[in-house]
């Protein structure tokens, strides 16, 4: 056969592999080095798309590499077979969901086979099989017995189109992850898994996993650990208290109101005291219509209602402060109530501005004066002061003082006297220092802690300075004292002028920013201010101390319990029945699998389709007695997929979900490849499940996935996400038929690094290039010779391909094979070299390499061959460039054969013209030689 006929070759080998079962995982024995590689099993939608190819055919390279490296590899496949599309097909087209699903599976199995993957099909798992979901139900029961599954009334996400509840993870940007419909809230009895019990372990155990940091960070953020304090606020003239959660206990003295979430049950307790209950109630009802996303959107205007008739007491200041109900506070986070600190929190600040509430700075910015720093050993003197900035709107200038005996210009500054407010102090200073009598307050800018050496007093000063902006009303003036005018003279400067260097206030940049912009809350770290005994501490220190004195330390998580019940048909039935009093009972083990009834009406009615089944009702009454009723909800399909990888290890077991010994042999999974979209769903759920099963002593390991890689996305040729409406969908079947599975696989592996999440457009030129590469490989067999010139590049390529494949950098592994091919087309190589090349290519292009291997006369498969080791000694380049230095400076280069000794190099170099001119007439003191790299000639002085 002369032509590379992919159709004939691929069909032939797929059949042979199937017959000979070469990819069947060996039953393990002690001598086996086991290696478990996993890809996320597909949903049987009915047709494989190019994303499936990317997800399965590329990681297959890795499984094949591991097999050739001598591991006993488990690389299984199955189907995540429950889920909405089957049911939607039933609703829309009257099809039987089960039939629809299993027909799709059969079709997709054929498509999957066309990839030439090394799956062990004998371990197939289908989650909709009774023999599988029996164990899903059994595991649910185990979790229930452990108190990890419970039923509760809760406000839940509801998709009005799919007529079902959704987990938080299935709501993306306020919309249903599946159909894009706006999600609303409903109060329903639902089943939950207590994933929150595992929040801490789910976070801390990430540290030991060999996963990319980005994936770990997404999980960390999703779990959302937050360390803070709970502080109690008493309600005035009442026994009631409100407990708030804060991460900024340091700001307690700056709390000017508190806020309750609209759903906070405290509101009911306080109802009798609330004077404007109907207003509050109206507001609460309005909020019910909003989604959580809308409520927490920082850009949306804040809303709320003051609760009249009650006041809270700030435990630090004893002040009586207003209480609000506002929707920016969520009921299911922290304690559902917050202490509001408008000076230091953006949401509180926006709210306070809108409702005209007091803003009280309690943490101030440190602004040490770098030009005039503290002098060691000098006394530190604290001072509270003001800085008055007077603006003349007519001339658009600012009032400054030019100091006579100092090289600086300042604004009006001064101290605050007993009984004076800061604004009064500022006005007084303006009068005393400049004579202006009539100024009006524009705004308080900011308070800072400046730290400088006050030379005129010979002390280090720490000044808490309030900067205040005024406007000049008129020119009316009083006499300035001789004392004052001896120190400075007045000068009006425009904005540019006050930005000049001789204005030496260390807080100048912040002053300018505050003049020019709206005031913003100061959210950073700083020094405590106006906070009683805590004033002058750093806010970090104060946070600890205030928590100790007024509250208690707590840790909160954003993670919510996993809502697992679905009002849908095509899912795993929840194995629960209710007694005539409505109390839930677990279905007895002997009744498992608790089968999905078939006599149901699928039309969505807003309740579970299972409720229409007579068979199910009769079954329950027959088994449990009159008046007993079934649970009608089914499980979220993420429950099915939380343990499928365990079943692969022992998929035929009739007595257990998997034998513990088998699990021990295979777990944890050595590498798991999947989609980035699963990071905070499947990947988190299955870790939780695994930990729960570990605690139940059902699995041997605490974590299921030792290493994880998320793949990227294949885009259409136009660089857009593939979609039928854009007409840019790449059909893998069509391309397999045109250019062959090997080309498609190799192209996908070559398209970009698989270990980084990227977006790669399908490039027609690129795929043609890959096909040409395989055609050249095909022809290469004609060039075999009996001597070799490629030992060096061959060994280097082995090393590179081995290392890159290990790290999922298949693209660079392939490009080094392309470079090797170029070399082999130009230089001599032996049959053995050619065989090495084929073995290196075999994981990426399994069919063509198998064919060429058999053409060389082998009767066994190339895929059962050993992976080639490289020989370091052959990797040294035969020619090297030695850098020649004279007294450490590069002067020339010598191209020479490798491994040449120092003496020979030195002699040769000395005759070189561009070296001679540096050493002529001088004595060589010594030479320093790094073999194959550098010769440095050191001359006598
Ligand atoms: C006072 C304060 C002052 C706050 C300040 C922040 C800055 P993380 O880090 O996300 O945990 N908070 C607490 N419970 C809330 C709820 N149920 N709904 C909305 N907001 C809530 O955020 C903790 C901070 O979020 C808490 O600290 C609280 O506001 C607010 F300068 O308390 B803070």
PDB file of N, CA, C and O and ligand atoms in Angstrom, residues 226 245-248 251 328-330 333-334 336-339 341 344-345 347-348 558, ligand 1:
ATOM      1  N   UNK A 226     -14.429  33.654  55.718  1.00  0.00           N
ATOM      2  CA  UNK A 226     -14.288  35.013  56.182  1.00  0.00           C
ATOM      3  C   UNK A 226     -14.165  35.003  57.703  1.00  0.00           C
ATOM      4  O   UNK A 226     -15.035  34.486  58.399  1.00  0.00           O
ATOM      5  N   UNK A 245     -22.597  40.424  62.134  1.00  0.00           N
ATOM      6  CA  UNK A 245     -21.303  39.839  61.772  1.00  0.00           C
ATOM      7  C   UNK A 245     -20.486  40.902  61.049  1.00  0.00           C
ATOM      8  O   UNK A 245     -20.988  41.559  60.145  1.00  0.00           O
ATOM      9  N   UNK A 246     -19.243  41.060  61.479  1.00  0.00           N
ATOM     10  CA  UNK A 246     -18.380  42.039  60.823  1.00  0.00           C
ATOM     11  C   UNK A 246     -16.972  41.495  60.672  1.00  0.00           C
ATOM     12  O   UNK A 246     -16.514  40.707  61.494  1.00  0.00           O
ATOM     13  N   UNK A 247     -16.319  41.931  59.606  1.00  0.00           N
ATOM     14  CA  UNK A 247     -14.895  41.604  59.454  1.00  0.00           C
ATOM     15  C   UNK A 247     -14.066  42.817  59.888  1.00  0.00           C
ATOM     16  O   UNK A 247     -12.855  42.794  59.805  1.00  0.00           O
ATOM     17  N   UNK A 248     -14.753  43.877  60.321  1.00  0.00           N
ATOM     18  CA  UNK A 248     -14.047  45.108  60.676  1.00  0.00           C
ATOM     19  C   UNK A 248     -14.480  45.599  62.061  1.00  0.00           C
ATOM     20  O   UNK A 248     -14.975  46.732  62.208  1.00  0.00           O
ATOM     21  N   UNK A 251     -13.895  49.096  63.421  1.00  0.00           N
ATOM     22  CA  UNK A 251     -14.658  50.302  63.080  1.00  0.00           C
ATOM     23  C   UNK A 251     -15.874  50.511  63.984  1.00  0.00           C
ATOM     24  O   UNK A 251     -16.718  51.362  63.698  1.00  0.00           O
ATOM     25  N   UNK A 328     -29.571  45.291  50.802  1.00  0.00           N
ATOM     26  CA  UNK A 328     -28.166  44.951  50.542  1.00  0.00           C
ATOM     27  C   UNK A 328     -27.603  44.017  51.605  1.00  0.00           C
ATOM     28  O   UNK A 328     -26.519  43.476  51.460  1.00  0.00           O
ATOM     29  N   UNK A 329     -28.380  43.824  52.664  1.00  0.00           N
ATOM     30  CA  UNK A 329     -28.000  42.823  53.666  1.00  0.00           C
ATOM     31  C   UNK A 329     -28.785  41.547  53.378  1.00  0.00           C
ATOM     32  O   UNK A 329     -29.998  41.581  53.211  1.00  0.00           O
ATOM     33  N   UNK A 330     -28.053  40.449  53.287  1.00  0.00           N
ATOM     34  CA  UNK A 330     -28.671  39.172  52.931  1.00  0.00           C
ATOM     35  C   UNK A 330     -28.907  38.353  54.187  1.00  0.00           C
ATOM     36  O   UNK A 330     -28.094  38.370  55.107  1.00  0.00           O
ATOM     37  N   UNK A 333     -26.341  35.115  55.037  1.00  0.00           N
ATOM     38  CA  UNK A 333     -24.907  35.258  55.255  1.00  0.00           C
ATOM     39  C   UNK A 333     -24.662  35.894  56.609  1.00  0.00           C
ATOM     40  O   UNK A 333     -25.433  36.768  57.037  1.00  0.00           O
ATOM     41  N   UNK A 334     -23.607  35.491  57.269  1.00  0.00           N
ATOM     42  CA  UNK A 334     -23.280  36.045  58.582  1.00  0.00           C
ATOM     43  C   UNK A 334     -24.434  35.816  59.545  1.00  0.00           C
ATOM     44  O   UNK A 334     -24.882  34.675  59.731  1.00  0.00           O
ATOM     45  N   UNK A 336     -27.231  37.871  59.145  1.00  0.00           N
ATOM     46  CA  UNK A 336     -28.372  38.541  58.513  1.00  0.00           C
ATOM     47  C   UNK A 336     -28.579  39.956  59.036  1.00  0.00           C
ATOM     48  O   UNK A 336     -29.654  40.535  58.901  1.00  0.00           O
ATOM     49  N   UNK A 337     -27.536  40.487  59.670  1.00  0.00           N
ATOM     50  CA  UNK A 337     -27.616  41.872  60.169  1.00  0.00           C
ATOM     51  C   UNK A 337     -26.216  42.465  60.146  1.00  0.00           C
ATOM     52  O   UNK A 337     -25.239  41.746  60.352  1.00  0.00           O
ATOM     53  N   UNK A 338     -26.099  43.752  59.866  1.00  0.00           N
ATOM     54  CA  UNK A 338     -24.776  44.378  59.859  1.00  0.00           C
ATOM     55  C   UNK A 338     -24.758  45.652  60.685  1.00  0.00           C
ATOM     56  O   UNK A 338     -25.780  46.314  60.869  1.00  0.00           O
ATOM     57  N   UNK A 339     -23.556  45.953  61.179  1.00  0.00           N
ATOM     58  CA  UNK A 339     -23.338  47.272  61.779  1.00  0.00           C
ATOM     59  C   UNK A 339     -22.817  48.118  60.617  1.00  0.00           C
ATOM     60  O   UNK A 339     -21.961  47.686  59.862  1.00  0.00           O
ATOM     61  N   UNK A 341     -20.920  51.197  58.837  1.00  0.00           N
ATOM     62  CA  UNK A 341     -19.852  52.160  59.094  1.00  0.00           C
ATOM     63  C   UNK A 341     -19.616  52.934  57.807  1.00  0.00           C
ATOM     64  O   UNK A 341     -18.740  52.601  57.012  1.00  0.00           O
ATOM     65  N   UNK A 344     -16.175  53.869  56.306  1.00  0.00           N
ATOM     66  CA  UNK A 344     -15.169  52.883  55.905  1.00  0.00           C
ATOM     67  C   UNK A 344     -15.717  51.722  55.092  1.00  0.00           C
ATOM     68  O   UNK A 344     -15.018  50.754  54.855  1.00  0.00           O
ATOM     69  N   UNK A 345     -16.948  51.814  54.664  1.00  0.00           N
ATOM     70  CA  UNK A 345     -17.511  50.748  53.852  1.00  0.00           C
ATOM     71  C   UNK A 345     -18.315  51.380  52.732  1.00  0.00           C
ATOM     72  O   UNK A 345     -19.139  52.270  52.982  1.00  0.00           O
ATOM     73  N   UNK A 347     -20.721  50.270  50.646  1.00  0.00           N
ATOM     74  CA  UNK A 347     -22.188  50.117  50.609  1.00  0.00           C
ATOM     75  C   UNK A 347     -22.834  51.006  51.669  1.00  0.00           C
ATOM     76  O   UNK A 347     -23.814  51.694  51.399  1.00  0.00           O
ATOM     77  N   UNK A 348     -22.261  50.980  52.876  1.00  0.00           N
ATOM     78  CA  UNK A 348     -22.823  51.794  53.956  1.00  0.00           C
ATOM     79  C   UNK A 348     -22.703  53.278  53.610  1.00  0.00           C
ATOM     80  O   UNK A 348     -23.579  54.087  53.930  1.00  0.00           O
ATOM     81  N   UNK A 558     -19.274  31.534  52.748  1.00  0.00           N
ATOM     82  CA  UNK A 558     -20.338  31.920  51.802  1.00  0.00           C
ATOM     83  C   UNK A 558     -21.077  30.685  51.291  1.00  0.00           C
ATOM     84  O   UNK A 558     -22.213  30.780  50.849  1.00  0.00           O
TER      85      UNK A 558
HETATM   86  C1  LIG B   1     -18.815  46.572  59.402  1.00  0.00           C
HETATM   87  C2  LIG B   1     -17.862  46.963  58.375  1.00  0.00           C
HETATM   88  C3  LIG B   1     -17.092  48.109  58.318  1.00  0.00           C
HETATM   89  C4  LIG B   1     -17.769  46.011  57.379  1.00  0.00           C
HETATM   90  C5  LIG B   1     -16.221  48.273  57.241  1.00  0.00           C
HETATM   91  C6  LIG B   1     -16.928  46.133  56.295  1.00  0.00           C
HETATM   92  C7  LIG B   1     -16.164  47.307  56.235  1.00  0.00           C
HETATM   93  P1  LIG B   1     -16.945  39.393  53.819  1.00  0.00           P
HETATM   94  O1  LIG B   1     -15.516  39.823  53.856  1.00  0.00           O
HETATM   95  O2  LIG B   1     -17.458  39.170  52.466  1.00  0.00           O
HETATM   96  O3  LIG B   1     -17.228  38.290  54.802  1.00  0.00           O
HETATM   97  N1  LIG B   1     -21.892  41.871  56.000  1.00  0.00           N
HETATM   98  C8  LIG B   1     -21.975  40.992  57.012  1.00  0.00           C
HETATM   99  N2  LIG B   1     -23.069  40.237  56.903  1.00  0.00           N
HETATM  100  C9  LIG B   1     -23.683  40.643  55.783  1.00  0.00           C
HETATM  101  C10 LIG B   1     -24.888  40.241  55.136  1.00  0.00           C
HETATM  102  N3  LIG B   1     -25.670  39.280  55.655  1.00  0.00           N
HETATM  103  N4  LIG B   1     -25.235  40.862  53.999  1.00  0.00           N
HETATM  104  C11 LIG B   1     -24.473  41.849  53.494  1.00  0.00           C
HETATM  105  N5  LIG B   1     -23.344  42.273  54.061  1.00  0.00           N
HETATM  106  C12 LIG B   1     -22.946  41.674  55.202  1.00  0.00           C
HETATM  107  O4  LIG B   1     -17.810  40.655  54.318  1.00  0.00           O
HETATM  108  C13 LIG B   1     -18.059  40.899  55.655  1.00  0.00           C
HETATM  109  C14 LIG B   1     -18.641  42.270  55.757  1.00  0.00           C
HETATM  110  O5  LIG B   1     -19.848  42.314  54.982  1.00  0.00           O
HETATM  111  C15 LIG B   1     -19.005  42.613  57.179  1.00  0.00           C
HETATM  112  O6  LIG B   1     -18.106  43.534  57.746  1.00  0.00           O
HETATM  113  C16 LIG B   1     -20.299  43.414  57.019  1.00  0.00           C
HETATM  114  O7  LIG B   1     -19.863  44.740  56.882  1.00  0.00           O
HETATM  115  C17 LIG B   1     -20.885  42.905  55.743  1.00  0.00           C
HETATM  116  F1  LIG B   1     -15.485  49.359  57.189  1.00  0.00           F
HETATM  117  O8  LIG B   1     -19.148  45.210  59.087  1.00  0.00           O
HETATM  118  B1  LIG B   1     -18.713  44.861  57.725  1.00  0.00           B
END
